[in-house]
XYZ file of C-alpha atoms in Angstrom:
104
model
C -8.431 202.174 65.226
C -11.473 203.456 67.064
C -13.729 201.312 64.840
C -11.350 198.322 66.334
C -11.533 199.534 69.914
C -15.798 199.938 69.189
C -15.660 196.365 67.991
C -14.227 194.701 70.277
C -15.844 196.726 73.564
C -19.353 195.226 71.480
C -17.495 191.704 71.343
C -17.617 191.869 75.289
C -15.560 189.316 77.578
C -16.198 186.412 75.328
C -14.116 186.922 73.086
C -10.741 186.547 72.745
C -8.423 190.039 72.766
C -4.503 190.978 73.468
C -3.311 194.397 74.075
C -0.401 194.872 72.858
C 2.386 198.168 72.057
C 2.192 199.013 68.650
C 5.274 198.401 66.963
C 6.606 198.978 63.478
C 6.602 195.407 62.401
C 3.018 195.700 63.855
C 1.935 197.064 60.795
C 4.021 194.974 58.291
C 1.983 193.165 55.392
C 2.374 189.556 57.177
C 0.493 191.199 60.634
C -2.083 192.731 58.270
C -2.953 188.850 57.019
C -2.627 187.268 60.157
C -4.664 189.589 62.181
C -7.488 189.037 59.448
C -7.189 185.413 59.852
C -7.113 185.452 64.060
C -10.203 188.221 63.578
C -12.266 185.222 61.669
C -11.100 183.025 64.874
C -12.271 185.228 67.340
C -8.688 186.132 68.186
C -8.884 190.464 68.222
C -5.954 192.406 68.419
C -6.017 196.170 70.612
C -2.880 198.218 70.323
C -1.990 200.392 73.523
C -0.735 204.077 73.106
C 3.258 204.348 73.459
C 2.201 205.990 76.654
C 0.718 204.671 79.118
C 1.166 204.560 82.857
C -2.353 204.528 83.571
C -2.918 201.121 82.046
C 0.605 199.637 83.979
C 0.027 198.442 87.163
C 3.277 198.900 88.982
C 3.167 202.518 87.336
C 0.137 203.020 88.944
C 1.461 201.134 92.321
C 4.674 203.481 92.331
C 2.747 206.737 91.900
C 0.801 206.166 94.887
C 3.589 205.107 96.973
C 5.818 207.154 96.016
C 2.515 210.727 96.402
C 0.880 209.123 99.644
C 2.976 206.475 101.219
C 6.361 207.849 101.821
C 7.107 210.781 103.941
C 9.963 213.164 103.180
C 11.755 211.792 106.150
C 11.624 208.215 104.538
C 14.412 210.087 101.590
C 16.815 210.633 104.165
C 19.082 207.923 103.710
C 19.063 204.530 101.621
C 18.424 202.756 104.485
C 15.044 204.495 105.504
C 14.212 204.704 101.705
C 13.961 200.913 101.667
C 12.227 200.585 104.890
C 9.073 202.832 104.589
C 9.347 201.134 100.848
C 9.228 197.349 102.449
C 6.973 198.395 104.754
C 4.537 200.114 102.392
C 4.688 197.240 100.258
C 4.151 194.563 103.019
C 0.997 196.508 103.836
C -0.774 196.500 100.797
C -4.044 194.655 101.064
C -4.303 194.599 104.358
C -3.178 198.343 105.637
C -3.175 199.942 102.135
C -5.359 199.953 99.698
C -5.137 200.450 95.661
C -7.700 200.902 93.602
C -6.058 200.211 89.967
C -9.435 200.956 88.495
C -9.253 204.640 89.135
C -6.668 206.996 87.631
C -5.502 209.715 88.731
């Protein structure tokens, strides 16, 4: 897999990738000889761990408002909880700021 991941860092924007969750039938005979086949197209496939939060976007966009955004006051009731939430979200990009680059 690294030897993949190498490969296709080297292959550079040109190229054609998908990220995808690796799945049993991911690994089936049929995937094995299609992938070789796309691979001689250009087409490269990069499997993501079962994992991972840092590579979601609204994972990334909940941790932060849920760590910096909201106060303890906004968990008093339902009705609060949805404000500060609206209201966090509404601000984003002009108020707030995310930088999905970075994890944390």
């Amino acid at each position: 897999e690294r030897e993949e991941s190498e490969r296709g860092m080297a292959a550079g924007f040109g190229e054609r990738s998908l990220l995808e969750y690796l799945q049993s039938f991911h690994r089936c005979g049929l995937m094995r000889e299609l992938r070789q086949i796309w691979e001689k197209r250009g087409l490269f496939l990069f499997f993501l761990p079962p994992y991972s939060p840092h590579l979601n976007i609204a994972e990334t966009l909940w941790r932060i408002l849920k760590g910096k955004w909201l106060r303890p006051a906004d968990y008093c009731s339902t009705d609060s909880l949805l404000y500060a939430t609206n209201r966090a979200l509404a601000a984003i990009g002009s108020e707030l700021k995310i930088n999905f680059a970075h994890t944390a």
